[in-house]
Amino acid sequence: MLRRTLLKAAAGTVLIGASARMAFADYPKMKQKSSYKAGFAQSESNNPWRLAETASMKAEAQKVGWQLVYTDAASSAAKEVSDVNSLIAQGVDIIFLVPREERPLIPAVMAARRAGIPLILIDRAVDPKLAKPGVDYLTFIGSNFVQEGQRVAEWLVKTTNGQAKIIELEGSVGASPANDRKKGFDEVIKQHPGMTILASQSGDFVRDTGRQVAQTLLQAHPDATAIYAHNDEMALGAIAALEAAGKKPGKDVIVCSIDGEKDALQAIIDGKLGATCECSPRFGPIAFETAMRYAKGETIPPQIINKDRFFDASNAKENLDSAF
Ligand code: GZL
């Protein structure tokens, strides 16, 4: 009995392996055509990073001569799902999707899969327990957000000699960069007894929301000595809140963040922001290069991770002109 069970289990394992390979082999291909119609489902246009990403995608589509059908979900995951359904109905050849949040966009990923339209996740990911690359979507192209959080935390530990009381401004609730930048940062801070996170709240990746949340948390925690923002826009909002409270950013309170936008590099040069880990919005070239490789029949890896530089007082000036 036991032997038969083990054989069945083994067979099951083999089948699972084979079925995963078969599923990958079964993933929708692109027909050979001289030009393609791509869909781009953007999550929102609520800050310079988003606008720069959209501009990069549109510019690259024009450069390679593909038609681009663009939708903007205006910060609504539900609308983004219906935007993807509309792209499917329009018969696009491939979809680029920025899933605003990790779970609500799963139905959109599955709808494209059922329609036999290849889908590339750019910039943000979906819950890996609910959808797999090569099976449910083609690939993920973006940054390692956990590593971004770790790098900023390591910089803060070094800069404060391991002594800081931190306010954390989180990105949009449910978004993979917010979840993972928190995970990466918090796990490093936990290793240093002199570092405490006093409070952590979402500012939705938006400058003025970040300013308002920072103002509230600074009033609740006047002993804060550092602010970590999941993006530069919220860090710049926090800097405004500090100055409104008569505090000197960079002196009374150290501020650090992620993205590497132009205003942030200028704030570093001005001594108000300490550092920012790059997260480039310029997805156009890599997104269309990947799609064209797939269209030619090349095998695409399950994820393509962008390289992120790190900006502080030592290199902000030299990188200011090329920043987005
Ligand atoms: C990261 C991206 C984030 C940026 C924010 O890939 O999704 O969204 O860090 C943007 O500035 O709003």
XYZ file of C-alpha atoms and ligand atoms in Angstrom:
336
model
C 0.000 0.000 0.000
C 2.713 2.423 1.111
C 4.770 1.677 -2.046
C 1.748 2.333 -4.268
C 1.081 5.611 -2.414
C 4.710 6.673 -2.782
C 4.683 5.813 -6.511
C 1.449 7.794 -6.944
C 2.966 10.714 -5.025
C 6.129 10.490 -7.116
C 4.066 10.334 -10.287
C 2.096 13.297 -9.007
C 5.343 15.208 -8.492
C 6.557 14.337 -11.966
C 3.187 15.382 -13.409
C 3.304 18.677 -11.513
C 6.775 19.363 -12.915
C 5.679 18.389 -16.407
C 2.418 20.287 -16.152
C 4.318 23.445 -15.122
C 6.651 23.011 -18.090
C 3.650 22.241 -20.354
C 1.800 25.293 -18.988
C 4.852 27.449 -19.785
C 5.047 25.898 -23.252
C 1.307 26.559 -23.511
C 1.682 30.244 -22.655
C 0.120 32.351 -25.485
C 2.579 33.181 -28.261
C 2.549 36.296 -30.493
C 1.898 35.870 -34.214
C 4.688 37.025 -36.543
C 3.568 40.468 -37.811
C 5.359 43.512 -39.215
C 3.861 45.701 -36.476
C 1.780 45.185 -33.345
C -0.896 46.859 -31.260
C 0.050 46.927 -27.565
C -2.122 47.892 -24.605
C -0.664 49.824 -21.665
C -2.775 49.853 -18.477
C -1.380 52.599 -16.219
C -2.500 52.678 -12.577
C -2.700 56.497 -12.177
C -0.988 59.793 -13.058
C -0.740 61.239 -9.548
C 2.976 62.102 -9.424
C 6.039 62.830 -11.593
C 7.197 59.196 -11.475
C 3.957 57.967 -13.036
C 3.994 60.710 -15.671
C 7.608 59.884 -16.561
C 6.760 56.194 -16.919
C 3.841 56.919 -19.246
C 5.968 59.303 -21.319
C 8.679 56.651 -21.640
C 6.215 53.978 -22.795
C 4.567 56.287 -25.341
C 7.915 57.490 -26.694
C 9.203 53.946 -27.143
C 6.005 52.779 -28.867
C 6.439 55.620 -31.349
C 10.141 54.784 -31.798
C 9.522 51.113 -32.595
C 6.426 51.867 -34.682
C 3.900 49.952 -32.571
C 0.388 51.236 -31.963
C -0.175 51.871 -28.221
C -3.628 51.839 -26.629
C -3.268 53.655 -23.283
C -5.600 53.534 -20.270
C -5.333 55.333 -16.909
C -7.083 53.805 -13.884
C -7.041 57.085 -11.909
C -5.879 55.279 -8.735
C -8.738 52.745 -8.843
C -7.830 49.041 -8.934
C -11.391 48.208 -9.972
C -11.176 50.595 -12.914
C -7.803 49.133 -13.849
C -9.382 45.661 -14.100
C -12.061 47.006 -16.428
C -9.388 48.887 -18.401
C -7.592 45.587 -19.052
C -10.872 43.967 -20.105
C -11.388 46.805 -22.564
C -7.875 46.326 -23.986
C -8.698 42.628 -24.457
C -11.949 43.536 -26.216
C -9.981 45.832 -28.554
C -7.903 42.852 -29.612
C -4.440 44.092 -28.650
C -1.543 41.726 -29.359
C 0.120 42.178 -25.936
C -0.649 44.018 -22.678
C 1.731 45.938 -20.407
C 0.126 46.172 -16.963
C 1.159 48.175 -13.883
C -0.903 46.331 -11.239
C -1.766 49.141 -8.794
C -2.224 46.640 -5.947
C -0.999 43.038 -5.575
C -4.335 41.194 -5.244
C -7.203 43.191 -6.882
C -5.469 43.003 -10.286
C -5.346 39.187 -10.369
C -8.688 39.006 -12.285
C -7.158 41.230 -14.988
C -4.109 38.972 -15.302
C -6.339 35.894 -15.564
C -8.670 37.563 -18.103
C -5.719 38.239 -20.434
C -4.548 34.632 -19.952
C -8.000 33.268 -20.847
C -8.113 35.541 -23.890
C -4.743 34.165 -25.028
C -3.079 37.607 -24.949
C 0.484 37.745 -23.525
C 0.743 40.114 -20.545
C 3.900 41.710 -19.113
C 3.833 43.158 -15.580
C 5.916 46.316 -15.457
C 6.990 48.310 -12.404
C 4.744 46.546 -9.870
C 4.012 42.885 -9.133
C 0.980 40.802 -8.232
C 0.748 38.367 -5.308
C 3.113 35.489 -6.256
C 0.862 33.028 -4.407
C -1.968 33.861 -6.839
C -0.250 34.178 -10.219
C 2.961 32.758 -11.704
C 5.254 34.088 -14.473
C 5.320 31.882 -17.581
C 1.959 30.432 -16.556
C -0.477 33.269 -15.787
C 1.537 36.168 -17.243
C 4.739 36.344 -19.296
C 7.196 38.117 -16.988
C 7.732 40.891 -14.413
C 10.030 43.798 -15.257
C 10.911 46.096 -12.365
C 13.083 46.792 -9.340
C 13.853 44.665 -6.317
C 11.827 46.705 -3.835
C 12.950 44.727 -0.786
C 16.555 45.535 -1.677
C 15.678 49.221 -2.145
C 14.307 49.319 1.410
C 17.354 47.465 2.756
C 19.801 49.853 1.061
C 18.093 52.946 2.468
C 17.980 51.379 5.940
C 21.694 50.507 5.795
C 22.458 54.100 4.775
C 20.368 55.443 7.703
C 22.051 53.091 10.209
C 25.463 54.265 9.026
C 24.515 57.963 8.934
C 23.012 57.948 12.448
C 25.522 55.519 13.993
C 22.625 53.202 14.692
C 20.678 55.728 16.781
C 17.384 56.996 15.316
C 13.685 57.356 16.089
C 12.002 56.915 12.715
C 8.725 57.970 11.128
C 7.938 55.818 8.052
C 5.756 57.118 5.211
C 4.408 54.116 3.282
C 3.367 53.989 -0.352
C -0.111 53.112 -1.637
C -1.847 50.479 0.479
C -1.577 47.029 -1.119
C 1.006 48.048 -3.724
C 4.011 45.721 -4.095
C 6.598 48.556 -3.825
C 4.970 49.684 -0.565
C 4.806 46.162 0.881
C 8.358 45.264 -0.094
C 10.075 48.589 0.655
C 8.596 48.302 4.142
C 9.692 44.669 4.454
C 13.268 45.434 3.348
C 13.680 48.557 5.508
C 12.026 47.258 8.672
C 13.980 43.975 8.715
C 17.321 45.878 8.689
C 16.163 48.359 11.348
C 15.097 45.467 13.593
C 18.739 44.323 13.723
C 19.793 47.582 15.438
C 18.556 48.125 19.027
C 19.220 51.881 18.824
C 16.865 52.246 15.840
C 13.112 52.486 16.460
C 10.190 52.970 14.085
C 7.865 55.256 16.054
C 5.025 55.222 13.505
C 4.350 54.020 9.957
C 1.456 55.253 7.792
C 0.554 55.477 4.094
C 0.958 58.740 2.213
C -0.156 57.010 -1.024
C 3.070 57.956 -2.882
C 1.673 61.538 -3.165
C 3.613 64.666 -2.070
C 0.815 66.553 -0.308
C -0.592 63.456 1.363
C 2.935 62.708 2.534
C 3.180 66.234 3.909
C -0.100 65.930 5.803
C 0.764 62.506 7.257
C 4.251 63.704 8.235
C 2.770 66.777 9.927
C 0.399 64.612 11.991
C 3.044 62.064 12.925
C 5.606 64.746 13.828
C 3.057 66.318 16.185
C 2.447 62.899 17.755
C 6.181 62.116 17.874
C 8.169 65.348 18.450
C 11.162 63.168 19.392
C 11.481 61.779 15.836
C 15.035 62.131 14.446
C 14.543 60.502 11.012
C 11.912 60.092 8.291
C 11.930 57.223 5.734
C 9.561 57.756 2.816
C 8.791 54.996 0.279
C 9.155 57.583 -2.489
C 10.738 60.994 -3.065
C 7.401 62.771 -3.477
C 6.363 61.930 0.082
C 9.879 62.765 1.337
C 9.586 66.224 -0.244
C 6.190 66.606 1.427
C 7.756 65.618 4.752
C 10.523 68.188 4.246
C 7.841 70.874 3.795
C 6.144 69.666 6.992
C 9.432 69.845 8.921
C 10.097 73.384 7.744
C 6.523 74.430 8.598
C 7.172 73.090 12.111
C 10.356 75.147 12.383
C 12.608 72.077 12.133
C 15.690 71.863 9.899
C 15.477 68.843 7.519
C 18.930 67.251 7.294
C 19.911 68.662 10.677
C 17.126 68.157 13.267
C 15.600 65.285 11.271
C 17.364 63.096 8.667
C 15.178 62.329 5.615
C 15.711 59.423 3.167
C 13.648 57.899 0.361
C 13.483 56.039 -2.989
C 13.071 56.955 -6.692
C 15.811 59.479 -7.606
C 13.618 62.218 -9.122
C 15.095 65.609 -10.022
C 13.536 67.513 -7.098
C 14.933 64.911 -4.717
C 18.478 65.216 -6.070
C 18.162 68.989 -5.740
C 17.001 68.516 -2.128
C 20.119 66.403 -1.500
C 22.296 69.164 -2.973
C 20.466 71.642 -0.701
C 21.216 69.431 2.332
C 17.507 68.730 3.074
C 17.303 65.115 1.832
C 20.037 62.691 2.888
C 19.793 59.976 0.231
C 17.500 58.281 -2.262
C 17.750 54.830 -3.867
C 17.044 54.985 -7.598
C 13.897 53.398 -9.033
C 13.757 54.497 -12.652
C 10.338 55.070 -14.311
C 11.868 54.816 -17.793
C 10.361 51.424 -18.678
C 9.783 52.067 -22.396
C 13.006 50.606 -23.835
C 13.127 47.415 -21.727
C 9.371 46.821 -22.027
C 9.278 46.989 -25.811
C 12.610 45.184 -26.222
C 11.196 42.294 -24.172
C 7.953 42.262 -26.174
C 9.842 42.269 -29.471
C 12.091 39.426 -28.327
C 9.000 37.421 -27.355
C 7.356 38.203 -30.700
C 10.440 36.778 -32.427
C 9.994 33.564 -30.460
C 12.748 34.071 -27.880
C 12.371 32.610 -24.381
C 11.764 35.338 -21.776
C 12.919 34.906 -18.136
C 10.216 34.934 -15.411
C 11.535 38.275 -14.126
C 13.799 41.062 -15.393
C 15.186 43.135 -12.503
C 16.298 46.733 -13.093
C 19.633 47.885 -11.640
C 19.137 50.732 -9.139
C 21.880 53.275 -8.396
C 22.087 55.062 -5.016
C 22.195 58.847 -4.713
C 23.572 60.900 -1.790
C 25.650 64.075 -1.314
C 28.597 62.421 -3.094
C 26.887 62.036 -6.490
C 23.575 63.978 -6.562
C 24.987 66.948 -8.477
C 26.510 64.879 -11.300
C 23.219 63.005 -11.789
C 20.847 65.993 -11.537
C 20.582 66.763 -15.274
C 19.752 63.177 -16.283
C 17.182 62.659 -13.493
C 13.488 62.387 -14.418
C 7.843 51.838 -8.261
C 6.571 52.601 -8.539
C 6.262 53.605 -7.451
C 7.256 54.763 -7.320
C 6.343 55.879 -6.905
O 8.097 50.922 -9.312
O 5.471 51.715 -8.680
O 5.001 54.211 -7.772
O 8.292 54.538 -6.401
C 5.183 55.634 -7.844
O 6.912 57.161 -7.001
O 4.018 56.282 -7.476
